[in-house]
CSV table of C-alpha atoms in Angstrom, one decimal:
chain,number,residue,atom,x,y,z
A,1,UNK,CA,-4.6,44.1,6.1
A,2,UNK,CA,-6.7,46.7,7.8
A,3,UNK,CA,-8.3,49.9,6.1
A,4,UNK,CA,-6.2,52.2,8.4
A,5,UNK,CA,-2.9,50.5,7.3
A,6,UNK,CA,-3.8,50.9,3.8
A,7,UNK,CA,-5.2,54.3,3.7
A,8,UNK,CA,-2.0,55.9,2.0
A,9,UNK,CA,-2.0,53.5,-0.8
A,10,UNK,CA,-5.8,53.8,-1.3
A,11,UNK,CA,-5.4,57.6,-1.9
A,12,UNK,CA,-2.4,57.1,-4.4
A,13,UNK,CA,-3.3,58.3,-8.0
A,14,UNK,CA,-3.8,55.3,-10.1
A,15,UNK,CA,-2.0,54.6,-13.5
A,16,UNK,CA,-4.6,54.1,-16.1
A,17,UNK,CA,-3.5,53.2,-19.6
A,18,UNK,CA,-5.9,52.8,-22.5
A,19,UNK,CA,-4.7,49.7,-24.6
A,20,UNK,CA,-7.6,49.6,-27.0
A,21,UNK,CA,-6.6,50.0,-30.8
A,22,UNK,CA,-9.0,49.3,-33.7
A,23,UNK,CA,-6.1,47.2,-35.2
A,24,UNK,CA,-6.4,44.8,-32.5
A,25,UNK,CA,-10.0,43.8,-33.3
A,26,UNK,CA,-9.8,40.6,-35.2
A,27,UNK,CA,-10.5,41.1,-39.0
A,28,UNK,CA,-13.6,39.0,-39.0
A,29,UNK,CA,-15.2,40.8,-36.1
A,30,UNK,CA,-14.6,44.5,-37.3
A,31,UNK,CA,-17.7,44.2,-39.3
A,32,UNK,CA,-19.7,44.4,-36.2
A,33,UNK,CA,-19.0,47.9,-36.1
A,34,UNK,CA,-20.5,48.5,-39.5
A,35,UNK,CA,-23.5,46.5,-38.3
A,36,UNK,CA,-24.0,48.7,-35.2
A,37,UNK,CA,-23.4,51.9,-37.0
A,38,UNK,CA,-26.2,50.8,-39.4
A,39,UNK,CA,-28.4,50.1,-36.5
A,40,UNK,CA,-27.6,53.5,-34.8
A,41,UNK,CA,-28.4,55.4,-38.1
A,42,UNK,CA,-31.8,53.5,-38.2
A,43,UNK,CA,-32.7,54.3,-34.7
A,44,UNK,CA,-30.9,57.6,-34.1
A,45,UNK,CA,-31.0,59.0,-37.6
A,46,UNK,CA,-29.4,62.3,-37.8
A,47,UNK,CA,-28.6,62.7,-34.1
A,48,UNK,CA,-25.4,60.6,-33.9
A,49,UNK,CA,-22.4,62.2,-32.2
A,50,UNK,CA,-20.0,59.2,-32.0
A,51,UNK,CA,-19.8,55.4,-31.3
A,52,UNK,CA,-17.4,54.0,-28.8
A,53,UNK,CA,-16.3,50.1,-28.6
A,54,UNK,CA,-14.6,49.4,-25.3
A,55,UNK,CA,-13.8,46.3,-23.6
A,56,UNK,CA,-11.8,43.0,-24.2
A,57,UNK,CA,-12.4,43.0,-28.1
A,58,UNK,CA,-10.6,46.2,-29.1
A,59,UNK,CA,-8.2,45.6,-26.3
A,60,UNK,CA,-6.9,42.7,-28.1
A,61,UNK,CA,-8.2,40.2,-25.4
A,62,UNK,CA,-10.8,38.4,-27.5
A,63,UNK,CA,-11.7,35.0,-26.6
A,64,UNK,CA,-14.2,33.1,-28.9
A,65,UNK,CA,-17.3,32.2,-27.3
A,66,UNK,CA,-16.5,34.3,-24.0
A,67,UNK,CA,-16.0,38.0,-25.2
A,68,UNK,CA,-19.0,40.4,-25.2
A,69,UNK,CA,-19.0,43.3,-27.4
A,70,UNK,CA,-19.4,46.6,-25.4
A,71,UNK,CA,-20.6,49.4,-27.7
A,72,UNK,CA,-22.1,52.8,-26.6
A,73,UNK,CA,-23.9,55.1,-29.3
A,74,UNK,CA,-23.7,58.6,-28.2
A,75,UNK,CA,-26.4,60.9,-29.4
A,76,UNK,CA,-27.0,64.8,-29.2
A,77,UNK,CA,-30.6,64.9,-27.6
A,78,UNK,CA,-32.7,62.9,-25.2
A,79,UNK,CA,-34.4,59.6,-26.4
A,80,UNK,CA,-37.4,59.6,-28.5
A,81,UNK,CA,-40.2,57.0,-27.3
A,82,UNK,CA,-39.5,53.4,-28.4
A,83,UNK,CA,-35.8,53.9,-29.3
A,84,UNK,CA,-34.7,51.0,-26.9
A,85,UNK,CA,-37.2,48.4,-28.1
A,86,UNK,CA,-36.4,49.3,-31.7
A,87,UNK,CA,-32.7,49.1,-31.1
A,88,UNK,CA,-33.0,45.7,-29.2
A,89,UNK,CA,-35.0,44.0,-31.9
A,90,UNK,CA,-32.5,45.1,-34.6
A,91,UNK,CA,-29.7,43.8,-32.3
A,92,UNK,CA,-31.4,40.4,-31.8
A,93,UNK,CA,-31.7,40.1,-35.6
A,94,UNK,CA,-28.0,40.2,-36.0
A,95,UNK,CA,-27.1,38.4,-32.7
A,96,UNK,CA,-26.8,34.9,-34.3
A,97,UNK,CA,-24.5,35.9,-37.0
A,98,UNK,CA,-22.1,37.3,-34.3
A,99,UNK,CA,-22.5,34.5,-31.9
A,100,UNK,CA,-21.3,32.1,-34.7
A,101,UNK,CA,-18.2,34.3,-34.9
A,102,UNK,CA,-17.5,33.9,-31.2
A,103,UNK,CA,-19.0,37.2,-29.8
A,104,UNK,CA,-21.0,36.0,-26.8
A,105,UNK,CA,-23.2,39.1,-26.2
A,106,UNK,CA,-24.0,42.3,-27.9
A,107,UNK,CA,-24.1,44.8,-25.1
A,108,UNK,CA,-25.0,47.9,-27.1
A,109,UNK,CA,-26.4,51.2,-25.2
A,110,UNK,CA,-27.0,54.6,-26.1
A,111,UNK,CA,-26.2,57.8,-24.0
A,112,UNK,CA,-27.6,61.2,-24.9
A,113,UNK,CA,-25.5,64.4,-24.6
A,114,UNK,CA,-27.7,65.9,-21.5
A,115,UNK,CA,-26.6,62.9,-19.3
A,116,UNK,CA,-22.9,63.0,-20.0
A,117,UNK,CA,-22.3,64.7,-16.7
A,118,UNK,CA,-24.8,62.6,-14.7
A,119,UNK,CA,-23.3,60.7,-11.8
A,120,UNK,CA,-25.1,57.6,-12.7
A,121,UNK,CA,-23.3,57.6,-16.1
A,122,UNK,CA,-19.9,58.0,-14.9
A,123,UNK,CA,-18.8,54.5,-14.5
A,124,UNK,CA,-19.9,53.7,-18.2
A,125,UNK,CA,-18.2,56.8,-19.5
A,126,UNK,CA,-15.2,56.0,-17.6
A,127,UNK,CA,-14.8,52.7,-19.5
A,128,UNK,CA,-15.2,54.6,-22.6
A,129,UNK,CA,-12.3,56.9,-21.9
A,130,UNK,CA,-9.9,54.5,-20.2
A,131,UNK,CA,-10.6,51.1,-22.2
A,132,UNK,CA,-12.2,52.0,-25.7
A,133,UNK,CA,-11.9,53.4,-29.2
A,134,UNK,CA,-14.1,55.4,-31.4
A,135,UNK,CA,-15.2,53.7,-34.5
A,136,UNK,CA,-13.5,54.9,-37.7
A,137,UNK,CA,-15.2,58.0,-39.1
A,138,UNK,CA,-16.6,59.3,-35.9
A,139,UNK,CA,-15.0,61.9,-33.6
A,140,UNK,CA,-13.2,61.2,-30.4
A,141,UNK,CA,-15.3,62.5,-27.5
A,142,UNK,CA,-13.6,63.7,-24.3
A,143,UNK,CA,-14.5,62.0,-21.1
A,144,UNK,CA,-11.3,62.6,-19.2
A,145,UNK,CA,-13.4,64.2,-16.5
A,146,UNK,CA,-14.5,60.7,-15.6
A,147,UNK,CA,-11.0,59.5,-14.6
A,148,UNK,CA,-10.5,58.9,-10.9
A,149,UNK,CA,-7.8,60.8,-8.9
A,150,UNK,CA,-7.3,58.1,-6.3
A,151,UNK,CA,-7.4,54.3,-5.9
A,152,UNK,CA,-10.2,54.7,-3.7
A,153,UNK,CA,-12.1,56.6,-6.2
A,154,UNK,CA,-11.2,53.9,-8.8
A,155,UNK,CA,-12.4,51.1,-6.9
A,156,UNK,CA,-15.7,52.9,-6.2
A,157,UNK,CA,-16.1,53.5,-9.9
A,158,UNK,CA,-15.4,49.8,-10.7
A,159,UNK,CA,-18.1,48.5,-8.1
A,160,UNK,CA,-20.4,51.2,-7.7
A,161,UNK,CA,-23.5,48.7,-8.1
A,162,UNK,CA,-21.8,45.8,-6.5
A,163,UNK,CA,-23.7,45.7,-3.2
A,164,UNK,CA,-27.1,46.1,-5.1
A,165,UNK,CA,-26.1,43.0,-7.2
A,166,UNK,CA,-25.4,41.0,-4.1
A,167,UNK,CA,-28.5,42.1,-2.3
A,168,UNK,CA,-30.8,41.5,-5.2
A,169,UNK,CA,-29.1,38.4,-6.5
A,170,UNK,CA,-31.7,35.9,-5.0
A,171,UNK,CA,-34.6,38.2,-6.4
A,172,UNK,CA,-35.6,38.4,-10.2
A,173,UNK,CA,-33.5,41.2,-11.7
A,174,UNK,CA,-35.4,42.3,-14.8
A,175,UNK,CA,-34.5,41.2,-18.1
A,176,UNK,CA,-31.8,38.6,-16.7
A,177,UNK,CA,-32.2,34.8,-16.6
A,178,UNK,CA,-30.9,32.9,-13.5
A,179,UNK,CA,-27.8,31.9,-15.4
A,180,UNK,CA,-27.2,35.5,-16.2
A,181,UNK,CA,-27.6,36.6,-12.9
A,182,UNK,CA,-25.2,34.0,-11.6
A,183,UNK,CA,-22.5,35.2,-14.2
A,184,UNK,CA,-22.9,38.8,-13.4
A,185,UNK,CA,-22.6,38.2,-9.6
A,186,UNK,CA,-19.8,35.9,-10.0
A,187,UNK,CA,-17.9,38.4,-12.4
A,188,UNK,CA,-18.7,41.4,-9.9
A,189,UNK,CA,-17.4,39.6,-6.9
A,190,UNK,CA,-14.4,38.7,-8.5
A,191,UNK,CA,-13.7,42.3,-9.5
A,192,UNK,CA,-14.7,43.5,-6.2
A,193,UNK,CA,-12.0,41.3,-4.6
A,194,UNK,CA,-9.4,42.7,-7.2
A,195,UNK,CA,-10.5,46.2,-5.8
A,196,UNK,CA,-9.3,45.2,-2.3
A,197,UNK,CA,-5.8,44.5,-4.0
A,198,UNK,CA,-6.0,47.9,-5.5
A,199,UNK,CA,-6.5,49.4,-2.3
A,200,UNK,CA,-3.5,47.8,-1.0
A,201,UNK,CA,-1.3,49.1,-3.9
A,202,UNK,CA,-1.8,46.8,-6.9
A,203,UNK,CA,-1.6,48.3,-10.3
A,204,UNK,CA,-4.9,48.6,-12.4
A,205,UNK,CA,-5.3,46.3,-15.2
A,206,UNK,CA,-8.4,46.0,-17.3
A,207,UNK,CA,-8.2,42.3,-18.3
A,208,UNK,CA,-9.6,40.3,-15.6
A,209,UNK,CA,-7.4,37.3,-16.4
A,210,UNK,CA,-4.6,39.3,-14.8
A,211,UNK,CA,-6.4,39.6,-11.3
A,212,UNK,CA,-5.3,36.5,-9.6
A,213,UNK,CA,-1.6,37.4,-9.6
A,214,UNK,CA,-2.2,41.0,-8.0
A,215,UNK,CA,-4.6,39.4,-5.4
A,216,UNK,CA,-2.1,36.8,-4.5
A,217,UNK,CA,0.8,39.4,-4.1
A,218,UNK,CA,-1.2,42.3,-2.5
A,219,UNK,CA,-4.2,40.6,-0.7
A,220,UNK,CA,-2.9,37.0,-0.3
A,221,UNK,CA,-5.7,36.3,2.3
A,222,UNK,CA,-8.2,36.1,-0.6
A,223,UNK,CA,-5.9,33.7,-2.7
A,224,UNK,CA,-8.2,30.6,-1.7
A,225,UNK,CA,-11.3,32.5,-2.3
A,226,UNK,CA,-10.2,33.4,-5.8
A,227,UNK,CA,-9.1,29.7,-6.3
A,228,UNK,CA,-12.6,28.8,-5.4
A,229,UNK,CA,-14.3,31.2,-7.8
A,230,UNK,CA,-12.1,30.3,-10.7
A,231,UNK,CA,-11.4,26.8,-10.7
A,232,UNK,CA,-14.2,25.0,-8.7
A,233,UNK,CA,-17.0,24.1,-11.2
A,234,UNK,CA,-20.5,25.5,-10.2
A,235,UNK,CA,-20.0,27.3,-6.9
A,236,UNK,CA,-23.4,27.8,-5.6
A,237,UNK,CA,-24.8,31.1,-5.9
A,238,UNK,CA,-25.4,31.3,-2.1
A,239,UNK,CA,-21.8,30.7,-1.7
A,240,UNK,CA,-20.9,33.6,-4.0
A,241,UNK,CA,-23.4,36.1,-2.4
A,242,UNK,CA,-21.7,35.2,1.1
A,243,UNK,CA,-18.4,35.9,-0.6
A,244,UNK,CA,-19.7,39.0,-2.2
A,245,UNK,CA,-21.2,40.2,1.3
A,246,UNK,CA,-18.0,39.8,3.1
A,247,UNK,CA,-16.3,41.8,0.2
A,248,UNK,CA,-18.6,44.6,0.1
A,249,UNK,CA,-18.3,44.8,4.0
A,250,UNK,CA,-14.5,45.1,3.6
A,251,UNK,CA,-14.8,47.6,1.0
A,252,UNK,CA,-17.0,49.7,3.0
A,253,UNK,CA,-14.3,49.8,5.8
A,254,UNK,CA,-12.1,51.6,3.3
A,255,UNK,CA,-14.9,54.2,2.6
A,256,UNK,CA,-16.2,52.8,-0.5
A,257,UNK,CA,-19.8,54.1,-1.0
A,258,UNK,CA,-22.1,52.0,-3.1
A,259,UNK,CA,-25.2,53.1,-5.1
A,260,UNK,CA,-28.3,52.4,-3.1
A,261,UNK,CA,-30.8,52.1,-6.0
A,262,UNK,CA,-30.5,51.1,-9.7
A,263,UNK,CA,-31.7,54.6,-11.2
């Protein structure tokens, strides 16, 4: 379906429902929140505004050995020198404990209040608002201003860095192994194809396992591509990059604007 025929649907307001709840976190995983709280107090003592946990685990979609823990520490002031190195070392120390409990990766970042309204922070804060909970004992921060008003805006938020990932996938992306680059490019290509379905009227769901049914219904021309990504073992990176290139070109025809640098 062409962009012009879908322009009405791409400008509809999306329905975004936050389904996360602290009670949905498995009992043996909740202690991770306490561990991150302790690390946050160690690194950002006296400056913590709140701590958010978003993604599959608080949404109730935890899969042993596959799910990442996505947690954001909000602080009042700009970072002090060395904060990241200190935080990452403490996270590395506890990672084996949580991998033994099925958490694949600890994706913990910090965001200072002076950056809350920076454009580069919008997609991360959107996930906080639309797909997360604040840890017990911490106040809820209002990031409702990050919510998109149209499907076009939603897809742009979800895929802001997608083109950069595709263009840089053959290069050495800092801090990532080749297997991590492969996984990230695969995941983002899959989500970008779902973005095309949203622009054709598909509802927005956070759980990636729901994407295929919507792609099949709203953009059936991508069904074979999705089957390839999901069910063929070890699709070569070059093949995924080619699929990704074709996908971002289609998104650009709708008017999606991608980030042009990582900053």
